[in-house]
Amino acid sequence: MKVGLRFVRALFAAVVVLCVAQPALAQQNRGHVYLLRGLANVFSLGMDDLAKKLNARGIPATVHEYGQWASLADAAAAESRATGNSPIIIVGHSLGADAAVEMAERLTALGTPPKLVVTFDPVGVTQVGASAGYFVNYYQSNNGYGKRLTAGPGFRGNIVNRNLNAIGGIDHFNIEKSPRLHDEVITQVRSITTPRPKPKPKPVDPSVAPGAPATAPGTQAAAKPGAPG
């Protein structure tokens, strides 16, 4: 009786641990989105809005002042390693966009390059140096601030520049607040942070007996004795 009771208790404890561990593992796989505001930490409040939308979808996102990029890179690298190399994503506006590029370069040097970097109208940094990752740059070349990004020495990622000159109602001071662009960024982030389902096993062909040798591609199986040829 005592042995049976101990077994039940042990089984219950194992179930509790498993239930607690599963959300933690799921959280680890979602990665972390770091959003960097621009000048004076008050002109990029679209970063706060985007962070709320990401968190509402279960994707951890935090907002920071652009001058923190170096310490954020160190913290992000440590967090990623501690959570099974979970993805690092950086989003920045204006001076925060410049800092996003610098943060990506530092993360790459630390051995934990970001998966995705999204920049809204970078103003000073126009070249991505020794970094990896996928860069998406939303900018306007006619607003007096925004810059196109180019690949510099040591760059081994991809850069997509999106010139938004033709879109009305957008300027340097509200480009990061656009709901349309937020939706695009969220889609990009989710493609990285949403765990992919495991492929389903292929159905077994009932005509093939267990243990029978598989027919090589491009060949025809020999007909069974007495079977129509």
Coordinates of C-alpha atoms in Angstrom, one line a residue, residues 5-215:
L5 CA 1.0 5.6 -2.5
R6 CA 4.7 6.6 -3.1
F7 CA 4.3 5.9 -6.8
V8 CA 1.1 8.0 -7.1
R9 CA 2.9 10.9 -5.3
A10 CA 5.9 10.6 -7.6
L11 CA 3.7 10.5 -10.7
F12 CA 1.8 13.6 -9.6
A13 CA 5.0 15.5 -8.9
A14 CA 6.3 14.6 -12.4
V15 CA 3.1 15.8 -14.0
V16 CA 3.4 19.1 -12.1
V17 CA 7.0 19.6 -13.1
L18 CA 6.2 18.9 -16.8
C19 CA 3.2 21.3 -16.8
V20 CA 5.4 24.1 -15.3
A21 CA 8.3 23.3 -17.6
Q22 CA 6.4 23.4 -20.9
P23 CA 5.4 27.1 -20.8
A24 CA 9.0 27.9 -19.8
L25 CA 10.4 26.0 -22.7
A26 CA 7.9 27.7 -25.0
Q27 CA 8.9 31.1 -23.7
Q28 CA 12.5 30.3 -24.3
N29 CA 11.9 29.5 -27.9
R30 CA 10.0 32.8 -28.6
G31 CA 13.2 34.9 -28.4
H32 CA 13.3 38.6 -27.4
V33 CA 12.6 41.8 -29.4
Y34 CA 14.6 44.8 -28.3
L35 CA 13.1 48.2 -29.4
L36 CA 15.3 51.3 -29.4
R37 CA 13.8 54.8 -29.2
G38 CA 15.5 57.8 -30.8
L39 CA 16.6 61.3 -29.7
A40 CA 15.8 62.3 -26.0
N41 CA 13.9 59.0 -25.6
V42 CA 10.6 60.7 -26.3
F43 CA 10.3 61.0 -30.1
S44 CA 9.9 57.3 -30.9
L45 CA 6.8 56.3 -28.9
G46 CA 5.7 54.1 -31.8
M47 CA 8.3 51.7 -30.4
D48 CA 6.2 51.4 -27.2
D49 CA 3.0 50.8 -29.2
L50 CA 4.8 48.1 -31.3
A51 CA 6.1 46.4 -28.1
K52 CA 2.6 46.2 -26.7
K53 CA 1.4 44.5 -29.8
L54 CA 4.2 42.0 -29.7
N55 CA 3.7 41.2 -26.1
A56 CA 0.0 40.8 -26.6
R57 CA 0.9 38.0 -29.1
G58 CA 3.1 36.3 -26.6
I59 CA 6.4 37.6 -28.0
P60 CA 8.7 39.1 -25.3
A61 CA 9.5 42.7 -26.3
T62 CA 11.1 45.5 -24.3
V63 CA 11.7 49.2 -25.1
H64 CA 15.0 51.0 -24.4
E65 CA 16.9 54.3 -24.9
Y66 CA 19.2 54.1 -27.9
G67 CA 22.4 54.9 -25.8
Q68 CA 22.0 51.5 -24.0
W69 CA 22.8 49.5 -27.2
A70 CA 26.2 48.1 -26.0
S71 CA 25.0 46.9 -22.6
L72 CA 21.8 45.5 -24.2
A73 CA 23.9 43.5 -26.7
D74 CA 25.8 41.9 -23.8
A75 CA 22.6 41.1 -22.0
A76 CA 20.9 39.8 -25.1
A77 CA 23.8 37.5 -25.9
A78 CA 23.8 36.1 -22.4
E79 CA 20.0 35.6 -22.5
S80 CA 20.1 33.9 -25.9
R81 CA 22.8 31.4 -24.8
A82 CA 20.9 30.6 -21.6
T83 CA 17.7 29.8 -23.5
G84 CA 19.1 27.5 -26.2
N85 CA 20.2 30.2 -28.6
S86 CA 16.7 31.8 -28.8
P87 CA 16.4 34.4 -31.6
I88 CA 17.4 38.0 -31.0
I89 CA 15.5 40.7 -32.9
I90 CA 16.2 44.4 -32.9
V91 CA 14.0 47.3 -34.0
G92 CA 15.0 50.9 -33.9
H93 CA 13.9 54.4 -35.0
S94 CA 16.0 57.4 -36.0
L95 CA 19.1 57.4 -33.7
G96 CA 17.6 54.1 -32.3
A97 CA 17.9 52.7 -35.9
D98 CA 21.6 53.7 -35.9
A99 CA 22.0 52.0 -32.6
A100 CA 20.2 48.9 -33.8
V101 CA 22.9 48.5 -36.5
E102 CA 25.7 48.9 -34.0
M103 CA 24.0 46.5 -31.6
A104 CA 23.8 43.9 -34.4
E105 CA 27.5 44.3 -35.1
R106 CA 28.4 43.8 -31.4
L107 CA 26.1 40.8 -31.1
T108 CA 27.8 39.2 -34.1
A109 CA 31.2 39.8 -32.6
L110 CA 29.9 38.1 -29.4
G111 CA 28.9 35.0 -31.5
T112 CA 25.2 35.6 -31.2
P113 CA 24.1 37.5 -34.3
P114 CA 20.5 38.8 -34.5
K115 CA 18.0 37.0 -36.7
L116 CA 16.2 40.2 -37.7
V117 CA 17.0 43.9 -37.5
V118 CA 14.3 46.4 -38.5
T119 CA 15.3 50.1 -38.9
F120 CA 13.0 53.0 -39.3
D121 CA 14.7 56.0 -40.9
P122 CA 18.3 55.7 -39.7
V123 CA 19.9 59.1 -39.7
G124 CA 23.7 58.7 -39.3
V125 CA 24.7 55.0 -39.8
T126 CA 24.4 54.2 -43.5
Q127 CA 26.6 51.1 -43.7
V128 CA 26.2 47.8 -41.9
G129 CA 29.7 46.4 -41.1
A130 CA 30.8 43.0 -39.8
S131 CA 27.4 41.6 -38.9
A132 CA 25.1 38.8 -39.8
G133 CA 21.3 38.7 -39.9
Y134 CA 18.4 39.9 -42.0
F135 CA 18.0 43.7 -42.2
V136 CA 14.8 45.5 -43.2
N137 CA 15.2 49.3 -43.6
Y138 CA 12.0 51.4 -43.8
Y139 CA 13.1 54.9 -44.8
Q140 CA 12.3 58.0 -46.8
S141 CA 15.1 59.6 -48.9
N142 CA 13.1 62.9 -49.2
N143 CA 12.3 63.8 -45.6
G144 CA 15.7 65.2 -44.8
Y145 CA 16.6 62.5 -42.3
G146 CA 16.2 58.9 -43.6
K147 CA 19.1 57.0 -45.1
R148 CA 19.5 53.9 -47.2
L149 CA 21.6 51.0 -45.7
T150 CA 24.4 49.4 -47.6
A151 CA 26.6 46.4 -46.9
G152 CA 30.1 47.2 -45.6
P153 CA 33.2 45.1 -45.2
G154 CA 32.6 41.9 -43.3
F155 CA 28.8 41.9 -43.7
R156 CA 27.4 38.5 -44.3
G157 CA 23.6 38.9 -44.1
N158 CA 20.9 40.4 -46.2
I159 CA 19.6 44.0 -46.5
V160 CA 16.2 45.0 -47.8
N161 CA 15.7 48.8 -48.3
R162 CA 12.1 50.0 -48.5
N163 CA 11.8 53.5 -49.7
L164 CA 8.5 55.0 -48.6
N165 CA 8.6 58.3 -50.5
A166 CA 5.4 57.5 -52.3
I167 CA 3.4 56.8 -49.2
G168 CA 1.6 60.0 -48.1
G169 CA 1.1 60.9 -44.4
I170 CA 4.4 59.5 -43.3
D171 CA 7.5 61.5 -42.3
H172 CA 10.5 61.0 -40.1
F173 CA 8.6 61.7 -36.9
N174 CA 5.8 59.3 -37.4
I175 CA 7.2 56.5 -39.7
E176 CA 7.6 54.2 -36.7
K177 CA 4.0 54.7 -35.6
S178 CA 2.4 53.4 -38.9
P179 CA -0.1 50.6 -38.2
R180 CA 0.6 49.2 -41.6
L181 CA 4.3 49.0 -41.0
H182 CA 3.7 47.5 -37.5
D183 CA 1.7 44.7 -39.1
E184 CA 4.6 44.0 -41.5
V185 CA 7.1 43.9 -38.7
I186 CA 4.9 41.7 -36.5
T187 CA 4.6 39.2 -39.4
Q188 CA 8.3 39.1 -39.9
V189 CA 8.9 38.6 -36.2
R190 CA 6.3 35.9 -35.9
S191 CA 7.9 34.0 -38.8
I192 CA 11.1 33.8 -36.7
T193 CA 9.7 33.3 -33.1
T194 CA 6.8 31.0 -33.8
P195 CA 7.9 27.4 -33.4
R196 CA 7.4 25.4 -36.6
P197 CA 5.3 22.2 -36.2
K198 CA 7.2 18.9 -36.6
P199 CA 6.7 17.2 -39.9
K200 CA 4.1 14.4 -39.9
P201 CA 5.5 11.0 -40.5
K202 CA 4.9 9.7 -44.1
P203 CA 2.0 7.2 -44.3
V204 CA 3.0 3.6 -44.7
D205 CA 2.2 2.0 -48.0
P206 CA 0.0 -0.9 -47.2
S207 CA 1.1 -2.7 -50.4
V208 CA 4.6 -3.0 -49.1
A209 CA 5.1 -5.8 -46.6
P210 CA 7.0 -5.0 -43.4
G211 CA 10.7 -5.7 -43.9
A212 CA 10.4 -5.8 -47.7
P213 CA 13.2 -4.0 -49.5
A214 CA 12.2 -0.6 -50.9
T215 CA 12.0 -0.2 -54.6

